[in-house]
């Protein structure tokens, strides 16, 4: 398991303080409260209930962030550029509340009924897009494999917004219209062959085998989650 010490140092310090000695002095309690406030960005003098809630949030964040780190390092999550994995873990560590906000949005959208792998399949690509300047300037392709062996391949445009996958799909739509108008399907067939070769290359690159069920997903469509498994 990936060490959680790099996930949220302040929150980890809270846990260490909380499990130190059963008997606490008033000074110890004051220090712990200060740590909770620092870890959660609280200013002023919050009520005890607020501090308890903040502490619980910090613990929940650490557990979820640790699971995300494990998922990123697992064979379920693959990328074409290995530096993307390391950068993504750093981004989650440094921008934890952005990560948690995305998580919260998905949990609310699915009434809490969303699996961890579905959750990470949606949130991790979003974290890359929201922090695009931190990653390689080139296009980013990643795959997520689910436990039932199905999966998705996600395409993220380069730093200037260019996407080979989007260009091919847009060209395909245009040729379908042209073919319907002119009756000539030559260009459409040629483009279909090109798209087929492109799809085969990426499915092979990410280790999908004949018979596996997977979908190509443009990152802008990741929230629609038509691929989601119950």
PDB file of C-alpha atoms in Angstrom:
ATOM      1  CA  UNK A   1       0.000   0.000   0.000  1.00  0.00           C
ATOM      2  CA  UNK A   2       1.225   3.476  -0.840  1.00  0.00           C
ATOM      3  CA  UNK A   3       2.317   5.408   2.215  1.00  0.00           C
ATOM      4  CA  UNK A   4      -0.268   7.970   3.232  1.00  0.00           C
ATOM      5  CA  UNK A   5       2.321  10.216   4.846  1.00  0.00           C
ATOM      6  CA  UNK A   6       2.632  12.130   1.591  1.00  0.00           C
ATOM      7  CA  UNK A   7      -1.100  12.554   1.177  1.00  0.00           C
ATOM      8  CA  UNK A   8      -1.901  15.136   3.813  1.00  0.00           C
ATOM      9  CA  UNK A   9       0.907  15.725   6.348  1.00  0.00           C
ATOM     10  CA  UNK A  10      -1.180  17.947   8.598  1.00  0.00           C
ATOM     11  CA  UNK A  11      -4.018  15.434   8.747  1.00  0.00           C
ATOM     12  CA  UNK A  12      -1.593  12.611   9.459  1.00  0.00           C
ATOM     13  CA  UNK A  13      -0.119  14.635  12.310  1.00  0.00           C
ATOM     14  CA  UNK A  14      -3.615  14.948  13.758  1.00  0.00           C
ATOM     15  CA  UNK A  15      -4.002  11.184  13.783  1.00  0.00           C
ATOM     16  CA  UNK A  16      -0.616  10.755  15.420  1.00  0.00           C
ATOM     17  CA  UNK A  17      -1.535  13.289  18.084  1.00  0.00           C
ATOM     18  CA  UNK A  18      -4.925  11.671  18.628  1.00  0.00           C
ATOM     19  CA  UNK A  19      -3.419   8.239  19.318  1.00  0.00           C
ATOM     20  CA  UNK A  20      -0.527   9.388  21.513  1.00  0.00           C
ATOM     21  CA  UNK A  21      -1.572   9.241  25.195  1.00  0.00           C
ATOM     22  CA  UNK A  22      -5.063   8.571  26.626  1.00  0.00           C
ATOM     23  CA  UNK A  23      -4.766  11.282  29.238  1.00  0.00           C
ATOM     24  CA  UNK A  24      -4.559  14.717  27.668  1.00  0.00           C
ATOM     25  CA  UNK A  25      -3.730  17.984  29.307  1.00  0.00           C
ATOM     26  CA  UNK A  26      -5.540  21.186  28.398  1.00  0.00           C
ATOM     27  CA  UNK A  27      -2.463  22.216  26.447  1.00  0.00           C
ATOM     28  CA  UNK A  28      -2.557  18.959  24.468  1.00  0.00           C
ATOM     29  CA  UNK A  29      -6.208  19.508  23.591  1.00  0.00           C
ATOM     30  CA  UNK A  30      -5.478  23.062  22.456  1.00  0.00           C
ATOM     31  CA  UNK A  31      -2.616  21.886  20.240  1.00  0.00           C
ATOM     32  CA  UNK A  32      -4.790  19.175  18.712  1.00  0.00           C
ATOM     33  CA  UNK A  33      -7.530  21.689  17.971  1.00  0.00           C
ATOM     34  CA  UNK A  34      -4.978  23.936  16.282  1.00  0.00           C
ATOM     35  CA  UNK A  35      -3.774  21.032  14.148  1.00  0.00           C
ATOM     36  CA  UNK A  36      -7.312  20.204  13.081  1.00  0.00           C
ATOM     37  CA  UNK A  37      -7.908  23.811  12.101  1.00  0.00           C
ATOM     38  CA  UNK A  38      -4.702  23.982  10.100  1.00  0.00           C
ATOM     39  CA  UNK A  39      -5.429  20.737   8.272  1.00  0.00           C
ATOM     40  CA  UNK A  40      -8.927  21.847   7.347  1.00  0.00           C
ATOM     41  CA  UNK A  41      -8.352  25.524   6.636  1.00  0.00           C
ATOM     42  CA  UNK A  42     -10.505  26.702   9.517  1.00  0.00           C
ATOM     43  CA  UNK A  43      -9.949  30.154  10.927  1.00  0.00           C
ATOM     44  CA  UNK A  44     -11.323  31.763  14.047  1.00  0.00           C
ATOM     45  CA  UNK A  45     -12.626  29.718  16.953  1.00  0.00           C
ATOM     46  CA  UNK A  46     -14.908  26.967  15.658  1.00  0.00           C
ATOM     47  CA  UNK A  47     -17.208  25.105  18.006  1.00  0.00           C
ATOM     48  CA  UNK A  48     -16.261  21.673  19.338  1.00  0.00           C
ATOM     49  CA  UNK A  49     -18.764  20.018  16.994  1.00  0.00           C
ATOM     50  CA  UNK A  50     -17.124  21.765  14.048  1.00  0.00           C
ATOM     51  CA  UNK A  51     -13.704  20.514  15.109  1.00  0.00           C
ATOM     52  CA  UNK A  52     -15.020  16.967  15.461  1.00  0.00           C
ATOM     53  CA  UNK A  53     -16.531  17.140  11.987  1.00  0.00           C
ATOM     54  CA  UNK A  54     -13.330  18.587  10.568  1.00  0.00           C
ATOM     55  CA  UNK A  55     -11.322  15.803  12.160  1.00  0.00           C
ATOM     56  CA  UNK A  56     -13.644  13.190  10.662  1.00  0.00           C
ATOM     57  CA  UNK A  57     -13.310  14.798   7.242  1.00  0.00           C
ATOM     58  CA  UNK A  58      -9.521  14.713   7.515  1.00  0.00           C
ATOM     59  CA  UNK A  59      -9.565  11.006   8.384  1.00  0.00           C
ATOM     60  CA  UNK A  60     -12.011  10.258   5.550  1.00  0.00           C
ATOM     61  CA  UNK A  61      -9.825  12.203   3.139  1.00  0.00           C
ATOM     62  CA  UNK A  62      -6.726  10.290   4.145  1.00  0.00           C
ATOM     63  CA  UNK A  63      -8.434   6.940   3.690  1.00  0.00           C
ATOM     64  CA  UNK A  64      -9.880   7.860   0.292  1.00  0.00           C
ATOM     65  CA  UNK A  65      -6.659   9.506  -0.897  1.00  0.00           C
ATOM     66  CA  UNK A  66      -4.690   6.419   0.126  1.00  0.00           C
ATOM     67  CA  UNK A  67      -7.110   4.238  -1.858  1.00  0.00           C
ATOM     68  CA  UNK A  68      -6.728   6.561  -4.853  1.00  0.00           C
ATOM     69  CA  UNK A  69      -2.930   6.287  -4.622  1.00  0.00           C
ATOM     70  CA  UNK A  70      -3.222   2.491  -4.572  1.00  0.00           C
ATOM     71  CA  UNK A  71      -5.564   2.579  -7.552  1.00  0.00           C
ATOM     72  CA  UNK A  72      -3.203   4.814  -9.532  1.00  0.00           C
ATOM     73  CA  UNK A  73      -0.320   2.411  -8.888  1.00  0.00           C
ATOM     74  CA  UNK A  74      -2.388  -0.673  -9.706  1.00  0.00           C
ATOM     75  CA  UNK A  75      -2.710  -2.500 -13.024  1.00  0.00           C
ATOM     76  CA  UNK A  76      -6.295  -1.265 -13.193  1.00  0.00           C
ATOM     77  CA  UNK A  77      -5.041   2.225 -14.021  1.00  0.00           C
ATOM     78  CA  UNK A  78      -2.626   2.521 -16.952  1.00  0.00           C
ATOM     79  CA  UNK A  79      -1.175   5.533 -18.757  1.00  0.00           C
ATOM     80  CA  UNK A  80       1.015   5.981 -21.817  1.00  0.00           C
ATOM     81  CA  UNK A  81       3.386   8.307 -19.969  1.00  0.00           C
ATOM     82  CA  UNK A  82       4.433   6.914 -16.592  1.00  0.00           C
ATOM     83  CA  UNK A  83       5.240  10.409 -15.280  1.00  0.00           C
ATOM     84  CA  UNK A  84       1.486  11.051 -15.343  1.00  0.00           C
ATOM     85  CA  UNK A  85       0.971   8.628 -12.450  1.00  0.00           C
ATOM     86  CA  UNK A  86       3.532  10.307 -10.227  1.00  0.00           C
ATOM     87  CA  UNK A  87       2.310  13.803 -11.080  1.00  0.00           C
ATOM     88  CA  UNK A  88      -1.296  12.783 -10.452  1.00  0.00           C
ATOM     89  CA  UNK A  89      -0.408  11.528  -6.968  1.00  0.00           C
ATOM     90  CA  UNK A  90       1.395  14.784  -6.250  1.00  0.00           C
ATOM     91  CA  UNK A  91      -1.593  16.805  -7.440  1.00  0.00           C
ATOM     92  CA  UNK A  92      -3.962  14.867  -5.176  1.00  0.00           C
ATOM     93  CA  UNK A  93      -1.594  15.415  -2.248  1.00  0.00           C
ATOM     94  CA  UNK A  94      -1.248  19.145  -2.903  1.00  0.00           C
ATOM     95  CA  UNK A  95      -4.833  19.846  -3.983  1.00  0.00           C
ATOM     96  CA  UNK A  96      -6.654  17.454  -1.706  1.00  0.00           C
ATOM     97  CA  UNK A  97      -9.749  19.580  -1.268  1.00  0.00           C
ATOM     98  CA  UNK A  98     -10.212  19.847  -5.030  1.00  0.00           C
ATOM     99  CA  UNK A  99     -10.030  16.056  -5.169  1.00  0.00           C
ATOM    100  CA  UNK A 100     -12.544  15.703  -2.340  1.00  0.00           C
ATOM    101  CA  UNK A 101     -14.903  18.196  -3.986  1.00  0.00           C
ATOM    102  CA  UNK A 102     -14.928  16.121  -7.187  1.00  0.00           C
ATOM    103  CA  UNK A 103     -15.511  12.987  -5.112  1.00  0.00           C
ATOM    104  CA  UNK A 104     -18.380  14.635  -3.254  1.00  0.00           C
ATOM    105  CA  UNK A 105     -20.008  15.716  -6.519  1.00  0.00           C
ATOM    106  CA  UNK A 106     -20.018  12.150  -7.828  1.00  0.00           C
ATOM    107  CA  UNK A 107     -21.204  10.663  -4.563  1.00  0.00           C
ATOM    108  CA  UNK A 108     -24.112  13.092  -4.510  1.00  0.00           C
ATOM    109  CA  UNK A 109     -24.863  12.554  -8.206  1.00  0.00           C
ATOM    110  CA  UNK A 110     -25.185   8.808  -7.616  1.00  0.00           C
ATOM    111  CA  UNK A 111     -26.778   9.026  -4.157  1.00  0.00           C
ATOM    112  CA  UNK A 112     -23.677   7.434  -2.686  1.00  0.00           C
ATOM    113  CA  UNK A 113     -24.179   4.279  -4.778  1.00  0.00           C
ATOM    114  CA  UNK A 114     -20.947   4.414  -6.731  1.00  0.00           C
ATOM    115  CA  UNK A 115     -18.120   1.896  -6.519  1.00  0.00           C
ATOM    116  CA  UNK A 116     -14.552   2.960  -5.812  1.00  0.00           C
ATOM    117  CA  UNK A 117     -13.361   1.945  -9.282  1.00  0.00           C
ATOM    118  CA  UNK A 118     -16.188   3.879 -10.963  1.00  0.00           C
ATOM    119  CA  UNK A 119     -15.491   6.851  -8.707  1.00  0.00           C
ATOM    120  CA  UNK A 120     -11.773   6.908  -9.523  1.00  0.00           C
ATOM    121  CA  UNK A 121     -12.471   6.330 -13.222  1.00  0.00           C
ATOM    122  CA  UNK A 122     -14.411   9.609 -13.237  1.00  0.00           C
ATOM    123  CA  UNK A 123     -12.452  11.729 -10.757  1.00  0.00           C
ATOM    124  CA  UNK A 124      -8.840  10.930 -11.717  1.00  0.00           C
ATOM    125  CA  UNK A 125      -9.168  12.091 -15.359  1.00  0.00           C
ATOM    126  CA  UNK A 126     -10.932  15.206 -14.063  1.00  0.00           C
ATOM    127  CA  UNK A 127      -8.012  15.939 -11.755  1.00  0.00           C
ATOM    128  CA  UNK A 128      -5.662  15.759 -14.734  1.00  0.00           C
ATOM    129  CA  UNK A 129      -7.803  18.154 -16.772  1.00  0.00           C
ATOM    130  CA  UNK A 130      -8.197  20.619 -13.901  1.00  0.00           C
ATOM    131  CA  UNK A 131      -4.418  20.667 -13.402  1.00  0.00           C
ATOM    132  CA  UNK A 132      -3.436  20.227 -17.057  1.00  0.00           C
ATOM    133  CA  UNK A 133      -0.418  22.552 -16.761  1.00  0.00           C
ATOM    134  CA  UNK A 134       1.219  20.124 -14.341  1.00  0.00           C
ATOM    135  CA  UNK A 135       1.337  17.284 -16.865  1.00  0.00           C
ATOM    136  CA  UNK A 136       3.048  16.535 -20.152  1.00  0.00           C
ATOM    137  CA  UNK A 137       2.124  18.884 -22.993  1.00  0.00           C
ATOM    138  CA  UNK A 138       1.312  15.923 -25.234  1.00  0.00           C
ATOM    139  CA  UNK A 139      -1.998  14.119 -25.439  1.00  0.00           C
ATOM    140  CA  UNK A 140      -2.654  11.804 -22.524  1.00  0.00           C
ATOM    141  CA  UNK A 141      -4.249   8.412 -22.968  1.00  0.00           C
ATOM    142  CA  UNK A 142      -5.194   6.305 -19.972  1.00  0.00           C
ATOM    143  CA  UNK A 143      -7.187   3.182 -19.328  1.00  0.00           C
ATOM    144  CA  UNK A 144      -9.220   1.923 -16.412  1.00  0.00           C
ATOM    145  CA  UNK A 145      -9.957  -1.787 -16.139  1.00  0.00           C
ATOM    146  CA  UNK A 146     -12.783  -2.963 -13.935  1.00  0.00           C
ATOM    147  CA  UNK A 147     -12.866  -6.133 -11.902  1.00  0.00           C
ATOM    148  CA  UNK A 148     -15.194  -7.794 -14.420  1.00  0.00           C
ATOM    149  CA  UNK A 149     -12.453  -7.279 -17.067  1.00  0.00           C
ATOM    150  CA  UNK A 150     -14.378  -4.567 -18.897  1.00  0.00           C
ATOM    151  CA  UNK A 151     -12.927  -1.072 -19.069  1.00  0.00           C
ATOM    152  CA  UNK A 152     -12.536   2.313 -20.683  1.00  0.00           C
ATOM    153  CA  UNK A 153      -9.795   4.108 -22.590  1.00  0.00           C
ATOM    154  CA  UNK A 154      -9.871   7.846 -21.902  1.00  0.00           C
ATOM    155  CA  UNK A 155      -8.412  10.440 -24.267  1.00  0.00           C
ATOM    156  CA  UNK A 156      -7.248  13.795 -22.873  1.00  0.00           C
ATOM    157  CA  UNK A 157      -6.255  16.551 -25.355  1.00  0.00           C
ATOM    158  CA  UNK A 158      -2.768  18.026 -25.361  1.00  0.00           C
ATOM    159  CA  UNK A 159      -2.004  21.271 -23.547  1.00  0.00           C
ATOM    160  CA  UNK A 160      -3.328  23.282 -26.500  1.00  0.00           C
ATOM    161  CA  UNK A 161      -6.587  21.360 -26.709  1.00  0.00           C
ATOM    162  CA  UNK A 162      -5.705  19.150 -29.684  1.00  0.00           C
ATOM    163  CA  UNK A 163      -6.998  15.578 -29.675  1.00  0.00           C
ATOM    164  CA  UNK A 164      -6.371  12.949 -32.354  1.00  0.00           C
ATOM    165  CA  UNK A 165      -9.319  10.940 -31.101  1.00  0.00           C
ATOM    166  CA  UNK A 166     -11.709  13.914 -31.246  1.00  0.00           C
ATOM    167  CA  UNK A 167     -10.435  14.858 -34.710  1.00  0.00           C
ATOM    168  CA  UNK A 168     -11.058  11.341 -36.010  1.00  0.00           C
ATOM    169  CA  UNK A 169     -14.551  11.186 -34.506  1.00  0.00           C
ATOM    170  CA  UNK A 170     -15.466  14.610 -35.902  1.00  0.00           C
ATOM    171  CA  UNK A 171     -14.129  13.647 -39.324  1.00  0.00           C
ATOM    172  CA  UNK A 172     -16.177  10.444 -39.190  1.00  0.00           C
ATOM    173  CA  UNK A 173     -19.355  12.406 -38.501  1.00  0.00           C
ATOM    174  CA  UNK A 174     -18.618  14.753 -41.417  1.00  0.00           C
ATOM    175  CA  UNK A 175     -17.988  11.869 -43.804  1.00  0.00           C
ATOM    176  CA  UNK A 176     -21.203  10.169 -42.728  1.00  0.00           C
ATOM    177  CA  UNK A 177     -23.081  13.335 -43.674  1.00  0.00           C
ATOM    178  CA  UNK A 178     -21.190  13.623 -46.973  1.00  0.00           C
ATOM    179  CA  UNK A 179     -21.847   9.994 -47.816  1.00  0.00           C
ATOM    180  CA  UNK A 180     -25.548  10.391 -47.076  1.00  0.00           C
ATOM    181  CA  UNK A 181     -25.650  13.482 -49.300  1.00  0.00           C
ATOM    182  CA  UNK A 182     -23.557  12.274 -52.266  1.00  0.00           C
ATOM    183  CA  UNK A 183     -24.082   8.531 -52.042  1.00  0.00           C
ATOM    184  CA  UNK A 184     -20.311   8.040 -52.283  1.00  0.00           C
ATOM    185  CA  UNK A 185     -19.017   6.092 -49.279  1.00  0.00           C
ATOM    186  CA  UNK A 186     -15.404   5.739 -50.444  1.00  0.00           C
ATOM    187  CA  UNK A 187     -13.969   8.341 -48.053  1.00  0.00           C
ATOM    188  CA  UNK A 188     -16.173   7.066 -45.250  1.00  0.00           C
ATOM    189  CA  UNK A 189     -14.888   3.507 -45.663  1.00  0.00           C
ATOM    190  CA  UNK A 190     -11.274   4.688 -45.756  1.00  0.00           C
ATOM    191  CA  UNK A 191     -11.760   6.748 -42.623  1.00  0.00           C
ATOM    192  CA  UNK A 192     -13.517   3.832 -40.965  1.00  0.00           C
ATOM    193  CA  UNK A 193     -10.464   1.659 -41.629  1.00  0.00           C
ATOM    194  CA  UNK A 194      -8.201   4.344 -40.180  1.00  0.00           C
ATOM    195  CA  UNK A 195     -10.362   4.612 -37.089  1.00  0.00           C
ATOM    196  CA  UNK A 196     -10.387   0.836 -36.740  1.00  0.00           C
ATOM    197  CA  UNK A 197      -6.587   0.707 -36.864  1.00  0.00           C
ATOM    198  CA  UNK A 198      -6.419   3.496 -34.300  1.00  0.00           C
ATOM    199  CA  UNK A 199      -8.790   1.637 -31.973  1.00  0.00           C
ATOM    200  CA  UNK A 200      -6.873  -1.623 -32.338  1.00  0.00           C
ATOM    201  CA  UNK A 201      -3.554   0.080 -31.602  1.00  0.00           C
ATOM    202  CA  UNK A 202      -4.829   1.554 -28.325  1.00  0.00           C
ATOM    203  CA  UNK A 203      -6.661  -1.563 -27.199  1.00  0.00           C
ATOM    204  CA  UNK A 204      -3.436  -3.533 -27.768  1.00  0.00           C
ATOM    205  CA  UNK A 205      -1.352  -0.874 -26.009  1.00  0.00           C
ATOM    206  CA  UNK A 206      -3.486  -1.148 -22.879  1.00  0.00           C
ATOM    207  CA  UNK A 207      -3.674  -4.916 -22.897  1.00  0.00           C
ATOM    208  CA  UNK A 208      -7.304  -5.424 -23.889  1.00  0.00           C
ATOM    209  CA  UNK A 209      -7.857  -8.776 -25.542  1.00  0.00           C
ATOM    210  CA  UNK A 210     -10.315  -9.943 -28.209  1.00  0.00           C
ATOM    211  CA  UNK A 211     -13.668 -10.417 -26.525  1.00  0.00           C
ATOM    212  CA  UNK A 212     -13.017  -7.852 -23.785  1.00  0.00           C
ATOM    213  CA  UNK A 213     -15.721  -5.231 -23.449  1.00  0.00           C
ATOM    214  CA  UNK A 214     -14.386  -1.684 -23.347  1.00  0.00           C
ATOM    215  CA  UNK A 215     -15.266   1.791 -24.549  1.00  0.00           C
ATOM    216  CA  UNK A 216     -13.376   4.795 -25.868  1.00  0.00           C
ATOM    217  CA  UNK A 217     -14.251   7.926 -23.895  1.00  0.00           C
ATOM    218  CA  UNK A 218     -13.314  11.513 -24.658  1.00  0.00           C
ATOM    219  CA  UNK A 219     -12.522  13.110 -21.308  1.00  0.00           C
ATOM    220  CA  UNK A 220     -15.152  15.782 -21.889  1.00  0.00           C
ATOM    221  CA  UNK A 221     -17.748  12.997 -21.845  1.00  0.00           C
ATOM    222  CA  UNK A 222     -16.424  11.280 -18.724  1.00  0.00           C
ATOM    223  CA  UNK A 223     -19.262  12.591 -16.558  1.00  0.00           C
ATOM    224  CA  UNK A 224     -21.924  10.949 -18.721  1.00  0.00           C
ATOM    225  CA  UNK A 225     -20.536   7.584 -17.575  1.00  0.00           C
ATOM    226  CA  UNK A 226     -22.437   5.459 -20.088  1.00  0.00           C
ATOM    227  CA  UNK A 227     -19.761   2.831 -19.419  1.00  0.00           C
ATOM    228  CA  UNK A 228     -20.390   2.674 -15.686  1.00  0.00           C
ATOM    229  CA  UNK A 229     -20.813  -0.710 -14.101  1.00  0.00           C
ATOM    230  CA  UNK A 230     -23.366  -1.113 -11.261  1.00  0.00           C
TER     231      UNK A 230
END
